[in-house]
Short mmCIF file of C-alpha atoms and ligand atoms in Angstrom, two decimals:
data_model
loop_
_atom_site.label_atom_id
_atom_site.label_comp_id
_atom_site.label_asym_id
_atom_site.label_seq_id
_atom_site.Cartn_x
_atom_site.Cartn_y
_atom_site.Cartn_z
CA UNK A 1 -16.93 13.02 9.69
CA UNK A 2 -17.41 9.29 10.25
CA UNK A 3 -16.07 7.55 13.34
CA UNK A 4 -15.75 3.93 14.35
CA UNK A 5 -16.98 2.74 17.73
CA UNK A 6 -15.58 -0.56 18.98
CA UNK A 7 -16.50 -2.59 22.09
CA UNK A 8 -13.40 -4.63 22.82
CA UNK A 9 -12.90 -8.02 24.35
CA UNK A 10 -14.41 -10.42 21.80
CA UNK A 11 -12.35 -13.21 20.24
CA UNK A 12 -12.68 -13.32 16.43
CA UNK A 13 -14.14 -16.35 14.71
CA UNK A 14 -15.10 -17.10 11.12
CA UNK A 15 -13.97 -16.43 7.58
CA UNK A 16 -13.47 -13.30 5.46
CA UNK A 17 -12.34 -12.73 1.90
CA UNK A 18 -9.49 -10.37 1.22
CA UNK A 19 -9.82 -7.72 -1.50
CA UNK A 20 -7.49 -6.79 -4.36
CA UNK A 21 -4.30 -4.96 -3.41
CA UNK A 22 -4.46 -1.17 -3.25
CA UNK A 23 -0.76 -0.79 -3.99
CA UNK A 24 -0.99 -3.05 -7.04
CA UNK A 25 -4.23 -1.45 -8.28
CA UNK A 26 -2.86 2.12 -8.27
CA UNK A 27 0.11 1.55 -10.63
CA UNK A 28 -1.90 -0.87 -12.78
CA UNK A 29 -4.63 1.75 -13.27
CA UNK A 30 -1.89 4.10 -14.51
CA UNK A 31 -0.66 1.40 -16.91
CA UNK A 32 -3.90 1.95 -18.85
CA UNK A 33 -2.32 5.23 -20.06
CA UNK A 34 0.28 3.23 -22.00
CA UNK A 35 -2.08 1.89 -24.67
CA UNK A 36 -4.95 3.20 -26.82
CA UNK A 37 -6.61 -0.21 -26.44
CA UNK A 38 -8.86 -1.27 -23.53
CA UNK A 39 -7.35 -2.66 -20.32
CA UNK A 40 -9.82 -4.74 -18.27
CA UNK A 41 -9.13 -5.21 -14.57
CA UNK A 42 -10.67 -7.80 -12.25
CA UNK A 43 -10.51 -7.84 -8.45
CA UNK A 44 -10.11 -4.06 -8.24
CA UNK A 45 -10.71 -3.04 -4.60
CA UNK A 46 -13.46 -0.50 -3.86
CA UNK A 47 -11.36 2.09 -2.05
CA UNK A 48 -11.17 5.84 -1.92
CA UNK A 49 -7.62 5.80 -3.33
CA UNK A 50 -8.82 3.77 -6.30
CA UNK A 51 -11.68 6.27 -6.83
CA UNK A 52 -9.19 9.14 -6.67
CA UNK A 53 -6.94 7.48 -9.25
CA UNK A 54 -9.93 6.81 -11.52
CA UNK A 55 -10.98 10.41 -11.34
CA UNK A 56 -7.42 11.57 -12.11
CA UNK A 57 -7.33 9.30 -15.19
CA UNK A 58 -10.76 10.50 -16.24
CA UNK A 59 -9.54 14.13 -16.15
CA UNK A 60 -6.80 13.06 -18.57
CA UNK A 61 -9.39 11.64 -20.96
CA UNK A 62 -9.33 7.95 -19.98
CA UNK A 63 -12.79 6.33 -20.27
CA UNK A 64 -13.85 3.77 -17.67
CA UNK A 65 -16.70 1.30 -17.83
CA UNK A 66 -17.70 -1.09 -15.05
CA UNK A 67 -19.25 -4.42 -15.97
CA UNK A 68 -19.85 -7.62 -13.94
CA UNK A 69 -17.39 -6.63 -11.24
CA UNK A 70 -14.64 -5.73 -13.75
CA UNK A 71 -13.49 -2.31 -14.91
CA UNK A 72 -12.39 -1.52 -18.47
CA UNK A 73 -10.22 1.54 -19.02
CA UNK A 74 -9.66 2.99 -22.48
CA UNK A 75 -7.04 5.65 -23.09
CA UNK A 76 -7.81 5.96 -26.80
CA UNK A 77 -6.32 9.38 -26.63
CA UNK A 78 -4.84 11.24 -23.70
CA UNK A 79 -6.19 14.80 -23.83
CA UNK A 80 -4.51 16.21 -20.80
CA UNK A 81 -1.16 14.76 -19.62
CA UNK A 82 -1.53 16.58 -16.32
CA UNK A 83 -1.79 15.55 -12.64
CA UNK A 84 -2.79 18.76 -10.85
CA UNK A 85 -1.78 19.71 -7.32
CA UNK A 86 -5.34 19.24 -6.01
CA UNK A 87 -5.23 15.53 -6.90
CA UNK A 88 -1.63 14.82 -5.96
CA UNK A 89 -2.04 16.41 -2.54
CA UNK A 90 -4.91 14.03 -1.71
CA UNK A 91 -3.00 11.01 -3.02
CA UNK A 92 0.77 10.83 -3.45
CA UNK A 93 0.47 7.76 -5.66
CA UNK A 94 -0.68 10.15 -8.43
CA UNK A 95 3.07 10.40 -9.18
CA UNK A 96 2.63 6.99 -10.84
CA UNK A 97 1.06 8.76 -13.83
CA UNK A 98 4.37 10.50 -14.63
CA UNK A 99 6.22 7.61 -16.33
CA UNK A 100 3.28 6.34 -18.41
CA UNK A 101 2.24 9.86 -19.52
CA UNK A 102 5.74 10.75 -20.61
CA UNK A 103 6.19 7.46 -22.48
CA UNK A 104 2.84 7.69 -24.24
CA UNK A 105 2.45 11.44 -24.88
CA UNK A 106 6.05 12.67 -24.95
CA UNK A 107 5.21 15.15 -22.21
CA UNK A 108 3.74 15.29 -18.73
CA UNK A 109 3.09 17.85 -16.03
CA UNK A 110 2.71 16.32 -12.59
CA UNK A 111 2.57 18.16 -9.29
CA UNK A 112 5.36 17.41 -6.83
CA UNK A 113 3.81 15.44 -3.98
CA UNK A 114 5.74 17.16 -1.16
CA UNK A 115 5.92 15.65 2.31
CA UNK A 116 3.17 13.76 4.05
CA UNK A 117 2.22 12.60 7.53
CA UNK A 118 4.64 9.66 7.59
CA UNK A 119 7.69 11.46 6.24
CA UNK A 120 9.34 13.71 3.70
CA UNK A 121 9.07 11.19 0.85
CA UNK A 122 10.97 12.85 -1.99
CA UNK A 123 10.59 11.66 -5.63
CA UNK A 124 14.15 12.42 -6.75
CA UNK A 125 14.70 8.82 -7.89
CA UNK A 126 11.69 8.95 -10.23
CA UNK A 127 13.09 12.15 -11.77
CA UNK A 128 16.72 10.96 -11.99
CA UNK A 129 15.64 7.71 -13.62
CA UNK A 130 13.57 9.46 -16.29
CA UNK A 131 16.45 11.87 -16.94
CA UNK A 132 18.75 8.86 -17.43
CA UNK A 133 16.28 7.76 -20.12
CA UNK A 134 16.70 11.08 -21.90
CA UNK A 135 13.78 13.06 -20.48
CA UNK A 136 14.15 16.80 -20.09
CA UNK A 137 12.78 17.72 -16.72
CA UNK A 138 12.10 21.15 -15.26
CA UNK A 139 10.76 21.86 -11.84
CA UNK A 140 8.35 24.76 -12.21
CA UNK A 141 6.22 26.21 -9.39
CA UNK A 142 5.86 22.88 -7.64
CA UNK A 143 5.33 20.94 -10.85
CA UNK A 144 7.46 18.37 -12.64
CA UNK A 145 7.50 19.32 -16.33
CA UNK A 146 8.81 16.41 -18.35
CA UNK A 147 9.43 16.10 -22.09
CA UNK A 148 10.92 13.41 -24.32
CA UNK A 149 10.15 12.78 -27.98
CA UNK A 150 10.87 9.15 -27.21
CA UNK A 151 12.53 7.83 -24.07
CA UNK A 152 15.77 5.92 -24.62
CA UNK A 153 16.63 2.71 -22.78
CA UNK A 154 19.27 3.21 -20.09
CA UNK A 155 20.95 1.51 -17.15
CA UNK A 156 19.83 3.11 -13.91
CA UNK A 157 20.94 2.27 -10.38
CA UNK A 158 18.54 3.45 -7.66
CA UNK A 159 20.28 5.25 -4.77
CA UNK A 160 17.46 4.14 -2.47
CA UNK A 161 15.02 1.29 -2.87
CA UNK A 162 11.71 2.78 -3.94
CA UNK A 163 8.51 0.94 -4.78
CA UNK A 164 6.63 3.55 -6.83
CA UNK A 165 9.95 4.77 -8.28
CA UNK A 166 10.63 1.26 -9.64
CA UNK A 167 7.05 1.07 -10.96
CA UNK A 168 7.21 4.47 -12.64
CA UNK A 169 10.48 3.71 -14.46
CA UNK A 170 9.40 0.19 -15.40
CA UNK A 171 6.21 1.56 -17.01
CA UNK A 172 8.10 4.35 -18.79
CA UNK A 173 10.69 1.89 -20.13
CA UNK A 174 8.10 -0.37 -21.79
CA UNK A 175 7.72 2.15 -24.65
CA UNK A 176 11.32 3.41 -24.76
CA UNK A 177 13.64 2.70 -27.66
CA UNK A 178 16.16 0.08 -26.59
CA UNK A 179 16.72 -1.78 -23.36
CA UNK A 180 16.46 -0.38 -19.84
CA UNK A 181 18.13 -2.08 -16.88
CA UNK A 182 16.93 -1.07 -13.40
CA UNK A 183 19.43 -1.99 -10.68
CA UNK A 184 18.74 -1.95 -6.93
CA UNK A 185 15.06 -2.12 -7.86
CA UNK A 186 12.36 -2.74 -5.26
CA UNK A 187 11.22 -6.38 -5.10
CA UNK A 188 7.67 -5.96 -3.73
CA UNK A 189 5.04 -8.44 -5.04
CA UNK A 190 3.02 -5.46 -6.34
CA UNK A 191 5.87 -4.78 -8.79
CA UNK A 192 5.59 -8.34 -10.06
CA UNK A 193 1.81 -7.91 -10.43
CA UNK A 194 2.33 -4.71 -12.43
CA UNK A 195 4.97 -6.44 -14.60
CA UNK A 196 2.57 -9.34 -15.24
CA UNK A 197 -0.08 -6.88 -16.40
CA UNK A 198 2.41 -5.01 -18.61
CA UNK A 199 3.64 -8.31 -20.11
CA UNK A 200 0.01 -9.22 -20.91
CA UNK A 201 -0.14 -5.85 -22.71
CA UNK A 202 2.86 -6.81 -24.85
CA UNK A 203 5.74 -5.41 -22.77
CA UNK A 204 9.04 -7.30 -22.64
CA UNK A 205 10.10 -7.45 -18.99
CA UNK A 206 12.28 -9.92 -17.11
CA UNK A 207 13.49 -9.94 -13.53
CA UNK A 208 10.53 -8.25 -11.77
CA UNK A 209 10.65 -9.46 -8.16
CA UNK A 210 14.46 -9.35 -8.18
CA UNK A 211 16.63 -6.27 -7.70
CA UNK A 212 17.51 -6.18 -11.43
CA UNK A 213 14.70 -5.62 -13.89
CA UNK A 214 15.34 -5.63 -17.63
CA UNK A 215 12.83 -3.97 -19.94
CA UNK A 216 13.18 -4.17 -23.70
CA UNK A 217 11.19 -1.28 -25.13
CA UNK A 218 8.49 -1.93 -27.75
CA UNK A 219 6.78 0.49 -30.18
CA UNK A 220 3.25 0.00 -28.83
CA UNK A 221 1.38 -1.91 -26.15
CA UNK A 222 -2.03 -3.49 -26.66
CA UNK A 223 -5.14 -4.19 -24.60
CA UNK A 224 -5.26 -6.98 -22.00
CA UNK A 225 -7.21 -8.38 -19.07
CA UNK A 226 -5.60 -8.69 -15.65
CA UNK A 227 -6.74 -9.65 -12.15
CA UNK A 228 -5.25 -7.55 -9.34
CA UNK A 229 -3.36 -9.66 -6.76
CA UNK A 230 -4.75 -10.05 -3.21
CA UNK A 231 -3.85 -7.29 -0.75
CA UNK A 232 -1.05 -8.64 1.46
CA UNK A 233 -1.35 -5.70 3.87
CA UNK A 234 -5.10 -6.16 4.33
CA UNK A 235 -4.37 -9.86 4.88
CA UNK A 236 -1.68 -9.01 7.42
CA UNK A 237 -4.00 -6.56 9.17
CA UNK A 238 -6.66 -9.25 9.71
CA UNK A 239 -3.96 -11.66 10.89
CA UNK A 240 -2.71 -9.07 13.39
CA UNK A 241 -6.30 -8.50 14.55
CA UNK A 242 -6.79 -12.24 15.10
CA UNK A 243 -3.46 -12.47 16.93
CA UNK A 244 -4.48 -9.59 19.18
CA UNK A 245 -8.07 -10.60 19.92
CA UNK A 246 -7.48 -14.36 19.87
CA UNK A 247 -9.84 -16.82 18.22
CA UNK A 248 -9.92 -18.79 14.98
CA UNK A 249 -10.01 -16.90 11.68
CA UNK A 250 -9.71 -18.06 8.09
CA UNK A 251 -8.81 -15.66 5.29
CA UNK A 252 -9.76 -16.54 1.72
CA UNK A 253 -8.48 -15.21 -1.62
CA UNK A 254 -5.01 -14.51 -0.21
CA UNK A 255 -1.39 -15.08 -1.26
CA UNK A 256 0.47 -16.43 1.81
CA UNK A 257 3.68 -16.59 -0.28
CA UNK A 258 3.77 -12.74 -0.21
CA UNK A 259 3.58 -12.62 3.60
CA UNK A 260 6.40 -14.84 4.81
CA UNK A 261 8.11 -12.27 7.06
CA UNK A 262 4.76 -11.29 8.60
CA UNK A 263 3.65 -14.88 9.17
CA UNK A 264 7.00 -15.73 10.82
CA UNK A 265 6.55 -12.83 13.27
CA UNK A 266 2.96 -13.77 14.06
CA UNK A 267 4.03 -17.35 14.83
CA UNK A 268 6.83 -16.03 17.05
CA UNK A 269 4.20 -13.91 18.81
CA UNK A 270 2.12 -16.99 19.63
CA UNK A 271 -0.17 -17.56 16.63
CA UNK A 272 -0.87 -20.98 15.22
CA UNK A 273 -0.95 -20.50 11.43
CA UNK A 274 -1.77 -22.95 8.66
CA UNK A 275 -1.40 -21.84 5.04
CA UNK A 276 -2.73 -23.24 1.79
CA UNK A 277 -1.97 -21.70 -1.62
CA UNK A 278 -4.85 -19.17 -1.40
CA UNK A 279 -5.99 -19.44 2.26
CA UNK A 280 -4.63 -18.76 5.72
CA UNK A 281 -6.04 -19.96 9.03
CA UNK A 282 -4.85 -18.31 12.24
CA UNK A 283 -5.66 -19.41 15.77
CA UNK A 284 -4.66 -18.18 19.19
CA UNK A 285 -6.18 -19.21 22.49
CA UNK A 286 -6.97 -15.99 24.37
CA UNK A 287 -5.47 -16.05 27.83
CA UNK A 288 -2.54 -14.83 29.89
CA UNK A 289 0.93 -15.54 28.55
CA UNK A 290 -0.15 -16.76 25.13
CA UNK A 291 0.87 -13.51 23.41
CA UNK A 292 4.67 -13.17 23.18
CA UNK A 293 6.62 -9.92 22.76
CA UNK A 294 8.81 -9.88 19.66
CA UNK A 295 11.50 -7.69 18.10
CA UNK A 296 11.00 -6.48 14.57
CA UNK A 297 12.59 -4.13 12.09
CA UNK A 298 10.89 -2.89 8.93
CA UNK A 299 12.74 -3.55 5.68
CA UNK A 300 12.06 -3.47 1.95
CA UNK A 301 10.48 -6.71 0.66
CA UNK A 302 11.06 -9.56 1.45
CA UNK A 303 11.70 -8.06 4.90
CA UNK A 304 8.97 -7.10 7.37
CA UNK A 305 6.82 -4.41 5.65
CA UNK A 306 6.62 -0.88 7.02
CA UNK A 307 2.92 -1.05 6.12
CA UNK A 308 2.44 -3.70 8.86
CA UNK A 309 4.54 -2.10 11.60
CA UNK A 310 1.67 -0.21 13.28
CA UNK A 311 -0.75 -3.16 13.17
CA UNK A 312 1.76 -5.49 14.88
CA UNK A 313 2.40 -2.91 17.58
CA UNK A 314 -1.22 -3.16 18.75
CA UNK A 315 -1.02 -6.76 20.07
CA UNK A 316 2.46 -6.05 21.49
CA UNK A 317 0.92 -3.53 23.91
CA UNK A 318 -0.58 -6.45 25.88
CA UNK A 319 2.09 -9.11 25.21
CA UNK A 320 4.02 -10.93 27.95
CA UNK A 321 7.28 -8.95 27.94
CA UNK A 322 8.93 -6.04 26.03
CA UNK A 323 8.71 -5.69 22.25
CA UNK A 324 11.25 -3.65 20.30
CA UNK A 325 9.92 -2.26 17.00
CA UNK A 326 12.21 -0.34 14.65
CA UNK A 327 10.99 1.60 11.63
CA UNK A 328 13.68 2.00 8.97
CA UNK A 329 11.71 3.09 5.85
CA UNK A 330 9.91 6.27 6.91
CA UNK A 331 11.14 8.82 9.43
CA UNK A 332 7.80 9.67 11.03
CA UNK A 333 5.77 6.49 11.14
CA UNK A 334 5.17 6.19 14.88
CA UNK A 335 2.18 8.49 15.24
CA UNK A 336 0.00 5.65 16.48
CA UNK A 337 2.19 5.48 19.60
CA UNK A 338 0.68 8.52 21.28
CA UNK A 339 -2.83 7.24 20.52
CA UNK A 340 -2.02 3.76 21.87
CA UNK A 341 -0.81 5.48 25.04
CA UNK A 342 -4.26 7.06 25.43
CA UNK A 343 -5.58 3.53 25.64
CA UNK A 344 -3.09 2.76 28.42
CA UNK A 345 -0.17 1.31 26.44
CA UNK A 346 3.34 1.63 27.90
CA UNK A 347 5.53 2.71 24.98
CA UNK A 348 8.68 4.75 24.71
CA UNK A 349 10.06 5.97 21.44
CA UNK A 350 13.82 6.40 21.07
CA UNK A 351 14.74 7.64 17.60
CA UNK A 352 13.01 5.31 15.20
CA UNK A 353 12.53 2.53 17.74
CA UNK A 354 9.49 1.91 19.92
CA UNK A 355 9.97 -0.01 23.13
CA UNK A 356 6.63 -1.55 23.98
CA UNK A 357 6.20 -2.96 27.48
CA UNK A 358 3.23 -5.28 27.65
CA UNK A 359 0.51 -4.12 30.08
CA UNK A 360 -2.31 -6.26 31.56
CA UNK A 361 -5.01 -4.57 29.48
CA UNK A 362 -5.84 -1.55 27.35
CA UNK A 363 -8.85 0.60 28.23
CA UNK A 364 -11.20 2.17 25.67
CA UNK A 365 -10.92 5.91 24.93
CA UNK A 366 -11.37 8.33 22.04
CA UNK A 367 -8.40 8.28 19.69
CA UNK A 368 -7.54 9.89 16.38
CA UNK A 369 -6.45 8.19 13.18
CA UNK A 370 -3.43 9.95 11.64
CA UNK A 371 -2.67 7.87 8.55
CA UNK A 372 -3.89 4.70 6.92
CA UNK A 373 -1.90 2.04 8.76
CA UNK A 374 -1.97 3.94 12.06
CA UNK A 375 -5.77 3.81 11.78
CA UNK A 376 -5.68 0.05 11.30
CA UNK A 377 -3.49 -0.22 14.39
CA UNK A 378 -6.08 1.69 16.42
CA UNK A 379 -8.89 -0.56 15.18
CA UNK A 380 -6.93 -3.60 16.41
CA UNK A 381 -6.21 -1.87 19.72
CA UNK A 382 -9.95 -1.13 20.03
CA UNK A 383 -10.70 -4.83 19.56
CA UNK A 384 -8.65 -5.71 22.64
CA UNK A 385 -9.33 -2.69 24.85
CA UNK A 386 -11.78 -3.01 27.73
CA UNK A 387 -14.89 -0.89 27.13
CA UNK A 388 -15.54 1.39 24.17
CA UNK A 389 -12.94 2.88 21.83
CA UNK A 390 -14.00 5.60 19.41
CA UNK A 391 -11.72 6.27 16.43
CA UNK A 392 -12.01 9.67 14.86
CA UNK A 393 -10.95 10.69 11.31
CA UNK A 394 -11.42 7.27 9.78
CA UNK A 395 -11.35 8.70 6.28
CA UNK A 396 -7.73 7.54 6.37
CA UNK A 397 -8.98 3.97 6.81
CA UNK A 398 -11.40 4.24 3.88
CA UNK A 399 -8.50 5.06 1.56
CA UNK A 400 -7.06 1.59 1.90
CA UNK A 401 -9.50 -0.87 3.52
CA UNK A 402 -12.67 -2.10 1.86
CA UNK A 403 -15.61 -2.37 4.32
CA UNK A 404 -13.29 -3.11 7.24
CA UNK A 405 -16.07 -2.78 9.84
CA UNK A 406 -18.33 -5.18 7.91
CA UNK A 407 -15.56 -7.72 7.56
CA UNK A 408 -14.68 -7.48 11.26
CA UNK A 409 -18.37 -7.68 12.26
CA UNK A 410 -18.62 -10.90 10.24
CA UNK A 411 -15.90 -12.28 12.54
CA UNK A 412 -17.95 -11.33 15.62
CA UNK A 413 -16.29 -8.01 16.48
CA UNK A 414 -18.57 -5.36 18.02
CA UNK A 415 -17.74 -2.50 15.70
CA UNK A 416 -19.96 0.11 14.09
CA UNK A 417 -19.60 3.20 11.96
CA UNK A 418 -21.01 6.36 13.50
CA UNK A 419 -21.83 9.19 11.06
N1 EPU B 1 12.58 7.78 -1.37
C1 EPU B 1 13.51 8.71 -1.75
N2 EPU B 1 13.49 9.17 -3.04
C2 EPU B 1 12.58 8.74 -3.96
C3 EPU B 1 11.63 7.79 -3.56
C4 EPU B 1 11.65 7.32 -2.25
O1 EPU B 1 14.34 9.11 -0.96
O2 EPU B 1 12.62 9.21 -5.11
C5 EPU B 1 12.58 7.26 0.02
C6 EPU B 1 11.27 7.58 0.77
O3 EPU B 1 11.30 8.86 1.33
C7 EPU B 1 11.24 6.47 1.80
C8 EPU B 1 11.86 5.29 1.06
O4 EPU B 1 12.59 5.85 -0.03
O5 EPU B 1 12.01 6.80 2.90
C9 EPU B 1 10.87 4.28 0.51
O6 EPU B 1 9.83 4.93 -0.18
P1 EPU B 1 9.08 4.31 -1.43
O7 EPU B 1 9.32 5.19 -2.60
O8 EPU B 1 9.40 2.87 -1.56
O9 EPU B 1 7.56 4.48 -1.01
P2 EPU B 1 6.38 4.74 -2.01
O10 EPU B 1 6.69 4.05 -3.28
O11 EPU B 1 6.06 6.18 -2.03
C10 EPU B 1 4.99 2.59 -1.48
C11 EPU B 1 3.61 2.31 -0.96
C12 EPU B 1 3.55 2.69 0.52
C13 EPU B 1 4.61 1.86 1.27
C14 EPU B 1 6.00 2.10 0.65
C15 EPU B 1 7.08 1.25 1.27
C16 EPU B 1 2.24 2.62 -2.91
C17 EPU B 1 1.20 3.41 -3.62
N3 EPU B 1 2.64 3.08 -1.73
O12 EPU B 1 5.20 4.00 -1.30
O13 EPU B 1 2.26 2.33 0.98
O14 EPU B 1 4.63 2.22 2.62
O15 EPU B 1 5.95 1.82 -0.76
O16 EPU B 1 6.80 -0.10 1.13
O17 EPU B 1 2.64 1.57 -3.38
C18 EPU B 1 0.38 2.43 2.43
O18 EPU B 1 -0.20 1.64 1.65
O19 EPU B 1 -0.08 2.71 3.56
C19 EPU B 1 1.64 3.05 2.01
C20 EPU B 1 2.12 4.15 2.57
#
C-alpha cells in the first residue's frame, strides 16, 4: 500500500493548475445514461473515483473512448441497469446511476450504499423523490429495485438538503412526462454544472443553483459536449496548504466565485488573497502571529463546505489562539483529530465541535488517512510539522486528488510517494 512521506517546514511558492471537479464529474458521467447519443466530456479529472464510475457504466453497456484529453461516452443501449453491491460499496456516488437508469430504461437495481466512515448517510430522499414521480420501489436484500414505465413530473420538497439526492432527481426528471419542481434543493455549484450539461443535451431546467429547480420533462435527450467545472475543493485544499505553510502560490484554471465562504475564512486566518475570474493568488508571510485562529461552521452551499473542514483544521493547530470548528453535515467527520493529535496538536472534541488550541509547532510522526478529506488535512499538517510525517493508507487521497504529491512538489514541498 502506498504511503506519502513529507518533510515539513518549507514555504510554498509557484503556480499549479487545478483539475476538473470530482463531484461534478461523477453525476455528469451518469448523465451519459440518459441518451443513446454520444456525450463528450472535457476536463475530466484522472481520479480513482472517476475510474470506478467509468467501470460501473461500462458494466451497464456504456462505451467510452478517450481522445485528445476528452472522453466520449455512448449509451446506445443500456444492457444492464444494475449497480452491484461490489461497486457501490467502493463508491457511494454509484447511487447517482439510479435516477438516470430508471428514467431511461424504466427499471433499475442499485445496491443500497449503507453507512460509511464519515456517517450513516441514508438515501431516503432519493427514494422518496422517485416515488413522488410515480416509481415503484422495493427494497430487496440490500438493493433498491425501481420500476416506472415513465416517470411523471411532481412537486417534491426535500426534508434535508442533499447534493446527490438533488442531482439524482434532477436527472430523472429530465425524461419524465410533465414538470417536476424540486423544493429545498441543494445549491452546490456542481448541481449547476450538471444542469448546464443536461441543458446542452436538450433538457429544460431552470433554477439550478437556487433552492427551487424546475424541470420540464422531454421525450428524449441528445448528445452534447461539456467541460467539467474546476474542482473547488481541490482549489480550497491548495489554498489551505498555502495558508498553513506560508509562501506565495497562484492557482490557475479555478472558479473563485464558487469559493467565497472559504476565501473569507482564509483571509480572516491571515491570508492575503487576490482573485481574478479564473485565478487565485494567496500569500502569507511565515512567522509567529501571522496565522489567526478562526471559528467556522460547515453548512450547505453557499456556506462553508464540509469537504473543507478538515483541511482548514490543519493550519488552526498552529494558529495564534483557539479555533472553534463545528461540523453540521456529517455526524462522524472528525477522524482527522486523533491523527493531528499524534503530530502534537491540542484539540478537544465536544459533540460535533472541535476546539483547537494553537501550539508552537507540530512534530512529524506516522499517521493514518481515514477518508478523503481527512487525508488532505494530514498532508497539510505534514507540510508544517517539524521533521518527517508518513501518511499511511493514501488510497483515500487518490480517490479525489489528481497527482497531489506532484503538484505540491512543483510548489517546493518535500513530499514523495513510497510504494
Ligand atoms: N441525507 C439524508 N438522506 C438522504 C440524503 C442525505 O439524510 O437521502 C443526509 C446525509 O446523511 C448528510 C446530509 O444529508 O447528513 C448531506 O448529505 P448529501 O446527500 O448532501 O451528501 P452526498 O450527496 O452523499 C455530496 C458529496 C460529498 C459532500 C456532500 C456534502 C458527491 C459525490 N459527494 O455527498 O463529497 O461531502 O455532498 O456537501 O457529490 C467528498 O468529496 O469528500 C465528499 C464526501
